[in-house]
Amino acid sequence: MKANCYIHPTRDGEWVCPECGNAFCPDCVINRETGGYHGQNLLRCCPSCLVPTSWVGVSGSMKPFWKRMDKFFTYPFHANPLILLVTIAFFSAVLRGMPMGWLLRMLLSAAMLNYAYLALRRTAQGDLTPPKMYDEALTAGVGAVLAQVVLFILLGVAGIFIGAQLGGAAMIIYGIVVMFFLPSMLIILVMDGNPFRAMNPASFMALPFRIGGGYFIMWLFLLFLMFAPGSLLYLVSEYVPTFLNEFLDGVFGNYYMLVAYHLMGYVLLQYHSELGYDIDYEDMKDSDKVSVVKADNRATEAAKHTAFLFTEGKHDEAIEYISRYQALEGEFSRELSERYFALLKIKGEKDKLVAHGPILLDLLAENNAKAKALDAYGVCMGADPGFSPEPGALFKIAGWLAETGNPKGAINAYGKFTKSFPDNRDVPIAYFRAAQIFNDRLMNPKKAKSILTGLLKKYPAHDIAPKVKNYLQHIGG
Ligand SMILES: [Zn+2]
Ligand SMILES: [Zn+2]
């Protein structure tokens, strides 16, 4: 079941609301603390109905496995798996040819299989980091290893039986078929735990069809991975001592197994909704995608709720909602303020636009959002030429207007500044800048001079006075 975010049609909807049935992306759901867990667990709530939603999985939003091949190769290169696979290969090579060595070697292989199987399971559950060597699930995993051994033995016995009954050619065909379906069987084994059910053709033959082309790609990759290091080693085997050959063979074998099991786990994760495999959101430890999510504050909640109303085209309702929010909470976030402003603009609510302008401009100026601030300032000025933001924002905007090739607008803004906030400590600087614009940009040295002389008269002891005198001489000359 795949749906897109109700608000962002190009994004996957990961959270579905039980009330309205809409799906939402992670940015659209409202994050609320469950309480008692110190913010560890969050409830993802519907931005419309405000009720907790349920997770429908990551299938759609995950990177497909063929786009992260490099990660599969590097998976064993972490301390835990690397030490394990090298150690096991080393002791296996040492034990070769010793009396009773085969028994110990079998146990070592079982340990490796156990670890790989846990890696598969963890990956399938969304944890893409290799398991620790002291992971308690490893000691509890005897059943899992046994299940796999049983599966392998059953497959082997069936092969021998087919060979004996139908001859060598039939056995080779059987071998090819088994190789093609073995990943399918292992995936079913992880989901189900029962080796006999994994060997049921109705199950293992259906799985590749449910996955589709992805299964074939995975299979080719596994095949390549199996033969590449093997043939490389075969080529050099003549030139290396037996022990080293044995050891390297073990290292490659273990490495291959880990990569292969990790890949199979990832395929299960990627296609979990097609395969009906349940994954808990809290188990996801995917370094690729999960970032730390905090509970939303009231302003963010309000912005998300407004975004929903906006998508529905309920502009009046959204404006009313924000007005009520403002009366109750007061605090605006930049996101909420921008949305409110956009709504007021659409509805042509000039009075409210001009009234909200200073709040938005403060937030934009604070974040140095130049283009947006100039745009909003222009909208407010269009609605009411007498409009004025707060002094801090107005001073910044005047500078930005000058910077962006609007000298007249800048002079108007500086004029507004000196008139509306005559006691502000930046007033002399505003005069000075206005004079500079008159002289440099508007080619009006007369006006510049009159402003500067007035400035010197009014603030003779100001820090800027020497600079002003210097500039005056420059014009006068
Ligand atoms: Zn809902
Ligand atoms: Zn969204």
Coordinates of C-alpha atoms and ligand atoms in Angstrom, one line a residue:
M1 CA 0.0 0.0 0.0
K2 CA 1.6 3.2 -1.2
A3 CA 0.2 6.7 -1.0
N4 CA 1.7 10.1 -1.5
C5 CA 1.8 12.9 1.0
Y6 CA -1.5 14.7 1.0
I7 CA 0.3 18.1 1.1
H8 CA 3.4 17.2 -1.0
P9 CA 2.1 15.0 -3.9
T10 CA 5.6 14.2 -5.0
R11 CA 6.7 12.8 -1.6
D12 CA 5.8 9.4 -0.1
G13 CA 3.2 9.3 2.7
E14 CA 4.7 7.4 5.5
W15 CA 2.1 8.2 8.1
V16 CA -1.6 7.5 7.7
C17 CA -4.4 9.1 9.7
P18 CA -7.1 6.7 10.9
E19 CA -9.7 9.5 10.9
C20 CA -9.3 11.2 7.5
G21 CA -7.4 8.4 5.8
N22 CA -4.8 10.8 4.4
A23 CA -1.1 9.9 4.2
F24 CA 1.6 12.4 5.2
C25 CA 5.3 12.7 4.8
P26 CA 7.5 13.1 7.9
D27 CA 7.6 16.9 7.5
C28 CA 3.9 17.2 7.5
V29 CA 2.9 15.1 10.6
I30 CA 2.8 16.9 13.9
N31 CA 5.4 15.5 16.3
R32 CA 4.2 15.2 19.8
E33 CA 5.8 13.7 22.9
T34 CA 4.1 10.7 24.3
G35 CA 5.1 11.8 27.8
G36 CA 6.9 9.7 30.4
Y37 CA 9.7 8.8 28.0
H38 CA 11.5 12.1 28.2
G39 CA 10.9 12.8 24.6
Q40 CA 12.3 9.5 23.5
N41 CA 9.1 8.5 21.8
L42 CA 7.1 10.7 19.6
L43 CA 3.6 10.5 18.4
R44 CA 3.1 11.5 14.8
C45 CA -0.2 13.2 14.6
C46 CA -2.4 14.1 11.6
P47 CA -2.0 17.8 10.8
S48 CA -5.7 18.0 10.2
C49 CA -7.4 15.7 12.8
L50 CA -4.6 16.0 15.4
V51 CA -4.9 12.3 16.2
P52 CA -2.0 9.8 16.2
T53 CA -1.2 8.3 12.8
S54 CA 0.2 4.9 12.1
W55 CA 3.3 4.2 10.2
V56 CA 2.9 2.4 6.8
G57 CA 6.6 1.8 6.3
V58 CA 9.6 3.0 4.4
S59 CA 9.2 1.0 1.2
G60 CA 8.5 4.0 -0.9
S61 CA 10.9 6.4 0.7
M62 CA 13.9 4.0 0.9
K63 CA 16.8 4.1 -1.4
P64 CA 16.5 1.0 -3.6
F65 CA 19.4 -1.5 -2.9
W66 CA 20.9 -1.0 -6.4
K67 CA 21.6 2.6 -5.5
R68 CA 23.6 1.9 -2.5
M69 CA 25.8 -1.0 -3.6
D70 CA 28.9 0.5 -2.2
K71 CA 27.3 0.3 1.3
F72 CA 26.9 -3.5 1.0
F73 CA 30.6 -3.9 0.1
T74 CA 31.7 -1.8 3.1
Y75 CA 29.3 -3.4 5.6
P76 CA 31.8 -6.0 6.8
F77 CA 34.4 -3.2 7.3
H78 CA 33.4 -2.4 10.8
A79 CA 35.3 -3.5 13.8
N80 CA 32.9 -6.2 15.0
P81 CA 32.3 -8.1 11.7
L82 CA 35.9 -7.7 10.5
I83 CA 37.5 -9.1 13.6
L84 CA 35.0 -11.9 13.6
L85 CA 35.4 -13.0 10.0
V86 CA 39.2 -12.8 10.1
T87 CA 39.5 -14.6 13.4
I88 CA 37.2 -17.4 12.2
A89 CA 39.0 -17.7 8.9
F90 CA 42.4 -17.9 10.7
F91 CA 41.4 -20.6 13.2
S92 CA 39.7 -22.6 10.5
A93 CA 42.9 -22.6 8.5
V94 CA 44.9 -23.6 11.6
L95 CA 42.5 -26.4 12.4
R96 CA 42.6 -27.9 8.9
G97 CA 44.1 -31.4 9.0
M98 CA 44.2 -31.6 12.8
P99 CA 42.5 -34.6 14.4
M100 CA 38.9 -33.7 15.2
G101 CA 39.6 -30.3 13.5
W102 CA 36.6 -30.7 11.3
L103 CA 34.3 -30.6 14.3
L104 CA 35.7 -27.4 15.5
R105 CA 35.7 -26.0 12.0
M106 CA 32.1 -26.8 11.8
L107 CA 31.4 -24.9 15.0
L108 CA 33.3 -21.9 13.7
S109 CA 31.3 -22.0 10.5
A110 CA 28.1 -22.2 12.6
A111 CA 29.2 -19.1 14.5
M112 CA 29.8 -17.2 11.3
L113 CA 26.4 -18.3 9.9
N114 CA 24.8 -17.3 13.1
Y115 CA 26.3 -13.8 12.9
A116 CA 25.4 -13.4 9.2
Y117 CA 21.8 -14.5 9.9
L118 CA 21.5 -12.0 12.7
A119 CA 22.9 -9.3 10.3
L120 CA 20.1 -10.3 7.9
R121 CA 17.4 -10.1 10.5
R122 CA 18.7 -6.7 11.9
T123 CA 18.9 -5.3 8.4
A124 CA 15.4 -6.5 7.5
Q125 CA 14.2 -4.7 10.7
G126 CA 15.7 -1.4 9.5
D127 CA 19.0 -1.5 11.5
L128 CA 21.7 -1.0 8.9
T129 CA 24.6 -1.2 11.4
P130 CA 26.4 -4.5 11.8
P131 CA 25.5 -6.4 15.0
K132 CA 28.0 -6.4 17.9
M133 CA 29.9 -9.6 18.6
Y134 CA 28.5 -9.7 22.1
D135 CA 24.9 -9.2 20.9
E136 CA 22.7 -11.3 23.1
A137 CA 20.6 -12.3 20.1
L138 CA 23.7 -14.3 18.9
T139 CA 23.5 -16.7 21.8
A140 CA 19.8 -17.1 21.4
G141 CA 20.2 -17.8 17.7
V142 CA 21.0 -21.5 17.8
G143 CA 17.5 -22.3 16.4
A144 CA 18.1 -20.0 13.5
V145 CA 21.4 -21.7 12.6
L146 CA 19.8 -25.1 13.0
A147 CA 16.9 -24.0 10.7
Q148 CA 19.4 -23.0 8.0
V149 CA 21.4 -26.2 8.4
V150 CA 18.2 -28.2 8.1
L151 CA 17.3 -26.2 5.0
F152 CA 20.7 -26.8 3.4
I153 CA 20.7 -30.5 4.3
L154 CA 17.1 -31.0 2.9
L155 CA 18.2 -29.2 -0.3
G156 CA 21.3 -31.4 -0.6
V157 CA 19.4 -34.6 0.1
A158 CA 16.8 -33.7 -2.5
G159 CA 19.6 -33.0 -5.0
I160 CA 21.2 -36.4 -4.3
F161 CA 17.9 -38.1 -4.7
I162 CA 17.1 -36.3 -8.0
G163 CA 20.6 -37.2 -9.2
A164 CA 20.2 -40.9 -8.3
Q165 CA 16.7 -41.1 -9.9
L166 CA 17.0 -38.9 -13.0
G167 CA 20.7 -38.6 -13.7
G168 CA 23.4 -36.0 -13.7
A169 CA 21.7 -33.5 -16.1
A170 CA 18.6 -33.3 -13.9
M171 CA 20.8 -32.7 -10.9
I172 CA 22.5 -29.8 -12.6
I173 CA 19.2 -28.3 -13.5
Y174 CA 18.1 -28.8 -10.0
G175 CA 21.2 -27.0 -8.8
I176 CA 20.5 -24.0 -11.0
V177 CA 16.9 -23.8 -9.8
V178 CA 18.0 -24.0 -6.2
M179 CA 20.6 -21.3 -6.6
F180 CA 18.0 -19.0 -8.1
F181 CA 15.5 -19.6 -5.3
L182 CA 17.9 -19.9 -2.4
P183 CA 17.8 -16.1 -1.5
S184 CA 14.0 -16.4 -1.7
M185 CA 14.1 -19.4 0.7
L186 CA 16.4 -17.6 3.1
I187 CA 14.2 -14.5 3.1
I188 CA 11.2 -16.6 3.9
L189 CA 13.1 -18.4 6.6
V190 CA 13.8 -15.0 8.3
M191 CA 10.2 -14.0 8.1
D192 CA 8.8 -17.3 9.1
G193 CA 11.5 -19.3 11.0
N194 CA 10.4 -22.6 9.7
P195 CA 12.7 -24.4 7.2
F196 CA 10.0 -26.6 5.9
R197 CA 7.8 -23.7 4.9
A198 CA 10.8 -22.0 3.3
M199 CA 11.1 -25.1 1.1
N200 CA 7.5 -25.0 0.0
P201 CA 7.6 -24.2 -3.7
A202 CA 4.4 -22.3 -3.4
S203 CA 6.1 -19.8 -1.1
F204 CA 9.6 -19.5 -2.5
M205 CA 8.5 -19.4 -6.1
A206 CA 6.0 -16.6 -5.4
L207 CA 8.4 -14.3 -3.6
P208 CA 10.5 -13.4 -6.7
F209 CA 7.3 -12.4 -8.5
R210 CA 6.2 -10.2 -5.6
I211 CA 9.6 -8.4 -5.6
G212 CA 9.7 -8.3 -9.4
G213 CA 12.8 -7.2 -11.3
G214 CA 14.6 -6.3 -8.1
Y215 CA 14.9 -10.0 -7.2
F216 CA 16.7 -10.7 -10.5
I217 CA 19.1 -7.8 -9.9
M218 CA 19.8 -9.1 -6.4
W219 CA 20.4 -12.6 -7.7
L220 CA 22.9 -11.5 -10.4
F221 CA 24.7 -9.4 -7.8
L222 CA 24.9 -12.4 -5.4
L223 CA 26.2 -14.6 -8.3
F224 CA 28.8 -12.1 -9.3
L225 CA 29.9 -11.6 -5.7
M226 CA 30.3 -15.3 -5.3
F227 CA 32.4 -15.9 -8.3
A228 CA 34.5 -12.8 -8.4
P229 CA 36.7 -13.4 -5.3
G230 CA 36.6 -17.1 -5.8
S231 CA 38.1 -17.0 -9.3
L232 CA 40.6 -14.4 -8.2
L233 CA 41.8 -16.7 -5.5
Y234 CA 41.9 -19.6 -7.9
L235 CA 44.2 -17.7 -10.2
V236 CA 46.7 -17.0 -7.5
S237 CA 46.4 -20.2 -5.5
E238 CA 49.4 -21.8 -7.3
Y239 CA 51.7 -19.1 -6.0
V240 CA 50.7 -18.8 -2.4
P241 CA 51.4 -21.2 0.4
T242 CA 48.6 -23.6 1.3
F243 CA 48.0 -22.1 4.7
L244 CA 47.7 -18.6 3.3
N245 CA 45.5 -19.8 0.6
E246 CA 43.2 -21.6 3.1
F247 CA 43.1 -18.5 5.2
L248 CA 42.3 -16.1 2.4
D249 CA 39.6 -18.5 1.1
G250 CA 38.0 -18.4 4.5
V251 CA 38.2 -14.6 4.7
F252 CA 36.6 -14.2 1.3
G253 CA 34.0 -16.8 2.0
N254 CA 33.0 -15.1 5.3
Y255 CA 33.1 -11.6 3.7
Y256 CA 30.9 -12.8 0.9
M257 CA 28.4 -14.4 3.2
L258 CA 28.1 -11.2 5.3
V259 CA 27.6 -9.0 2.3
A260 CA 25.1 -11.4 0.8
Y261 CA 23.0 -11.8 4.0
H262 CA 23.1 -8.0 4.5
L263 CA 21.8 -7.5 1.0
M264 CA 19.1 -10.1 1.4
G265 CA 18.0 -8.4 4.6
Y266 CA 17.9 -5.0 2.8
V267 CA 15.8 -6.5 0.0
L268 CA 13.4 -7.7 2.6
L269 CA 13.3 -4.3 4.2
Q270 CA 12.9 -2.5 0.9
Y271 CA 10.0 -4.7 -0.2
H272 CA 8.6 -5.3 3.2
S273 CA 5.1 -4.0 2.3
E274 CA 4.9 -6.1 -0.9
L275 CA 6.0 -9.2 1.2
G276 CA 3.8 -8.4 4.2
Y277 CA 6.7 -8.1 6.6
D278 CA 6.1 -5.8 9.6
I279 CA 8.7 -3.3 10.7
D280 CA 8.5 -1.1 13.8
Y281 CA 9.3 2.5 13.3
E282 CA 11.3 2.6 16.5
D283 CA 13.7 -0.1 15.3
M284 CA 14.8 1.9 12.3
K285 CA 18.4 2.7 12.6
D286 CA 19.2 3.7 9.1
S287 CA 22.1 6.1 8.9
D288 CA 20.9 7.0 5.5
K289 CA 17.6 8.6 6.4
V290 CA 16.6 8.8 10.0
S291 CA 17.5 12.1 11.6
V292 CA 16.7 13.1 15.1
V293 CA 13.2 14.4 15.3
K294 CA 12.1 16.6 18.2
A295 CA 8.6 17.4 19.4
D296 CA 7.1 20.4 17.6
N297 CA 6.4 23.6 19.5
R298 CA 3.0 25.2 19.3
A299 CA 4.0 27.5 16.4
T300 CA 5.2 24.6 14.3
E301 CA 2.1 22.6 15.0
A302 CA 0.0 25.6 14.0
A303 CA 2.1 26.0 10.8
K304 CA 1.5 22.3 9.9
H305 CA -2.2 22.5 10.6
T306 CA -2.4 25.7 8.5
A307 CA -0.5 23.9 5.7
F308 CA -3.2 21.3 5.6
L309 CA -6.0 23.9 5.5
F310 CA -4.1 25.7 2.8
T311 CA -3.9 22.5 0.7
E312 CA -7.6 22.0 1.1
G313 CA -8.2 25.5 -0.1
K314 CA -9.7 26.6 3.2
H315 CA -8.1 30.0 3.2
D316 CA -10.6 31.7 5.4
E317 CA -10.6 28.9 7.9
A318 CA -6.8 29.0 8.0
I319 CA -6.7 32.8 8.6
E320 CA -9.2 32.5 11.3
Y321 CA -7.3 29.6 12.9
I322 CA -4.1 31.7 12.9
S323 CA -5.8 34.8 14.3
R324 CA -7.2 32.6 17.1
Y325 CA -3.7 31.1 17.6
Q326 CA -2.2 34.6 17.8
A327 CA -4.7 35.7 20.5
L328 CA -4.0 32.6 22.6
E329 CA -0.3 32.0 22.1
G330 CA 1.2 35.1 20.6
E331 CA 4.5 33.6 19.4
F332 CA 4.9 33.3 15.7
S333 CA 7.6 31.1 14.0
R334 CA 8.9 32.3 10.7
E335 CA 7.2 29.4 8.9
L336 CA 3.8 30.2 10.4
S337 CA 4.2 33.9 9.9
E338 CA 5.1 33.5 6.2
R339 CA 2.1 31.3 5.7
Y340 CA -0.2 33.7 7.4
F341 CA 1.2 36.6 5.3
A342 CA 0.7 34.5 2.1
L343 CA -2.9 33.8 3.1
L344 CA -3.7 37.4 3.8
K345 CA -2.2 38.4 0.5
I346 CA -4.3 35.9 -1.4
K347 CA -7.4 37.1 0.4
G348 CA -6.5 40.8 -0.1
E349 CA -6.9 41.5 3.6
K350 CA -4.9 44.8 3.5
D351 CA -5.5 45.8 7.1
K352 CA -4.4 42.5 8.5
L353 CA -1.5 42.4 6.1
V354 CA -0.1 45.7 7.3
A355 CA -0.8 44.8 10.9
H356 CA 1.1 41.5 10.5
G357 CA 3.9 42.9 8.3
P358 CA 6.2 44.0 11.2
I359 CA 6.1 40.6 12.8
L360 CA 7.0 38.8 9.6
L361 CA 9.7 41.4 8.7
D362 CA 11.3 41.0 12.1
L363 CA 11.5 37.3 11.7
L364 CA 12.9 37.6 8.1
A365 CA 15.4 40.3 9.0
E366 CA 16.6 38.2 11.9
N367 CA 17.3 35.4 9.5
N368 CA 18.8 37.7 6.9
A369 CA 16.2 36.5 4.4
K370 CA 16.8 39.4 2.1
A371 CA 14.7 38.6 -0.9
K372 CA 11.7 37.5 1.1
A373 CA 12.0 40.5 3.4
L374 CA 12.1 43.0 0.4
D375 CA 9.2 41.2 -1.2
A376 CA 7.0 41.4 2.0
Y377 CA 8.1 45.0 2.6
G378 CA 7.0 45.8 -1.0
V379 CA 3.6 44.2 -0.5
C380 CA 3.0 46.1 2.8
M381 CA 4.1 49.4 1.2
G382 CA 1.7 48.7 -1.7
A383 CA -1.1 48.2 0.7
D384 CA -0.3 51.3 2.8
P385 CA 2.5 53.7 1.9
G386 CA 2.6 54.8 5.5
F387 CA 3.5 51.3 6.6
S388 CA 6.5 50.9 8.9
P389 CA 8.2 47.8 10.3
E390 CA 10.1 47.8 13.6
P391 CA 13.3 49.9 13.6
G392 CA 15.7 47.0 13.4
A393 CA 14.1 45.4 10.4
L394 CA 13.5 48.7 8.7
F395 CA 17.1 49.7 9.0
K396 CA 18.2 46.4 7.5
I397 CA 15.7 46.7 4.7
A398 CA 16.8 50.2 3.8
G399 CA 20.4 48.8 3.4
W400 CA 19.1 45.9 1.3
L401 CA 17.1 48.2 -0.9
A402 CA 20.2 50.3 -1.6
E403 CA 22.2 47.1 -2.3
T404 CA 19.7 45.7 -4.8
G405 CA 19.6 48.8 -7.0
N406 CA 16.6 50.6 -5.5
P407 CA 18.1 53.9 -4.3
K408 CA 14.8 55.7 -4.1
G409 CA 13.2 52.9 -2.1
A410 CA 16.2 53.0 0.2
I411 CA 16.0 56.8 0.7
N412 CA 12.3 56.4 1.4
A413 CA 13.0 53.7 4.0
Y414 CA 15.8 55.7 5.7
G415 CA 13.5 58.7 5.8
K416 CA 10.8 56.6 7.3
F417 CA 13.3 55.4 9.9
T418 CA 14.5 58.9 11.0
K419 CA 10.9 60.1 11.1
S420 CA 9.3 57.1 12.9
F421 CA 12.1 56.4 15.3
P422 CA 13.8 59.8 16.0
D423 CA 15.4 58.5 19.2
N424 CA 17.0 55.4 17.7
R425 CA 20.8 55.4 18.0
D426 CA 21.1 54.5 14.3
V427 CA 19.4 57.7 13.2
P428 CA 22.7 59.6 12.4
I429 CA 23.9 56.6 10.3
A430 CA 20.6 56.6 8.5
Y431 CA 21.0 60.2 7.5
F432 CA 24.6 59.6 6.5
R433 CA 23.6 56.6 4.3
A434 CA 20.7 58.6 2.7
A435 CA 23.1 61.4 1.9
Q436 CA 25.6 59.0 0.3
I437 CA 22.9 57.6 -1.9
F438 CA 21.8 61.1 -3.0
N439 CA 25.4 61.9 -3.9
D440 CA 26.6 58.6 -5.4
R441 CA 23.5 57.1 -7.0
L442 CA 21.0 59.9 -7.6
M443 CA 23.6 62.5 -8.6
N444 CA 22.2 65.1 -6.2
P445 CA 25.2 66.5 -4.3
K446 CA 23.1 69.5 -3.2
K447 CA 20.6 67.4 -1.4
A448 CA 23.4 65.3 0.1
K449 CA 25.2 68.4 1.4
S450 CA 22.1 69.8 3.0
I451 CA 21.4 66.5 4.8
L452 CA 25.0 66.3 6.0
T453 CA 25.2 69.8 7.3
G454 CA 21.9 69.3 9.1
L455 CA 23.3 66.1 10.5
L456 CA 26.5 67.8 11.8
K457 CA 24.5 70.6 13.4
K458 CA 22.2 68.1 15.2
Y459 CA 24.8 65.6 16.3
P460 CA 28.1 67.5 16.4
A461 CA 29.7 65.0 18.9
H462 CA 28.5 61.8 17.3
D463 CA 31.1 59.0 16.4
I464 CA 30.2 59.5 12.8
A465 CA 30.9 63.2 12.7
P466 CA 34.6 63.0 11.5
K467 CA 33.5 60.6 8.7
V468 CA 30.7 63.0 7.7
K469 CA 33.1 66.0 7.6
N470 CA 35.4 64.0 5.5
Y471 CA 32.7 63.1 3.1
L472 CA 31.4 66.7 2.9
Q473 CA 34.8 67.9 1.9
H474 CA 34.9 65.2 -0.8
I475 CA 31.6 66.5 -2.2
G476 CA 32.6 70.1 -1.8
G477 CA 35.9 69.6 -3.7
Ligands
ZN1 ZN -6.5 13.1 9.7
ZN2 ZN 4.3 16.4 3.2

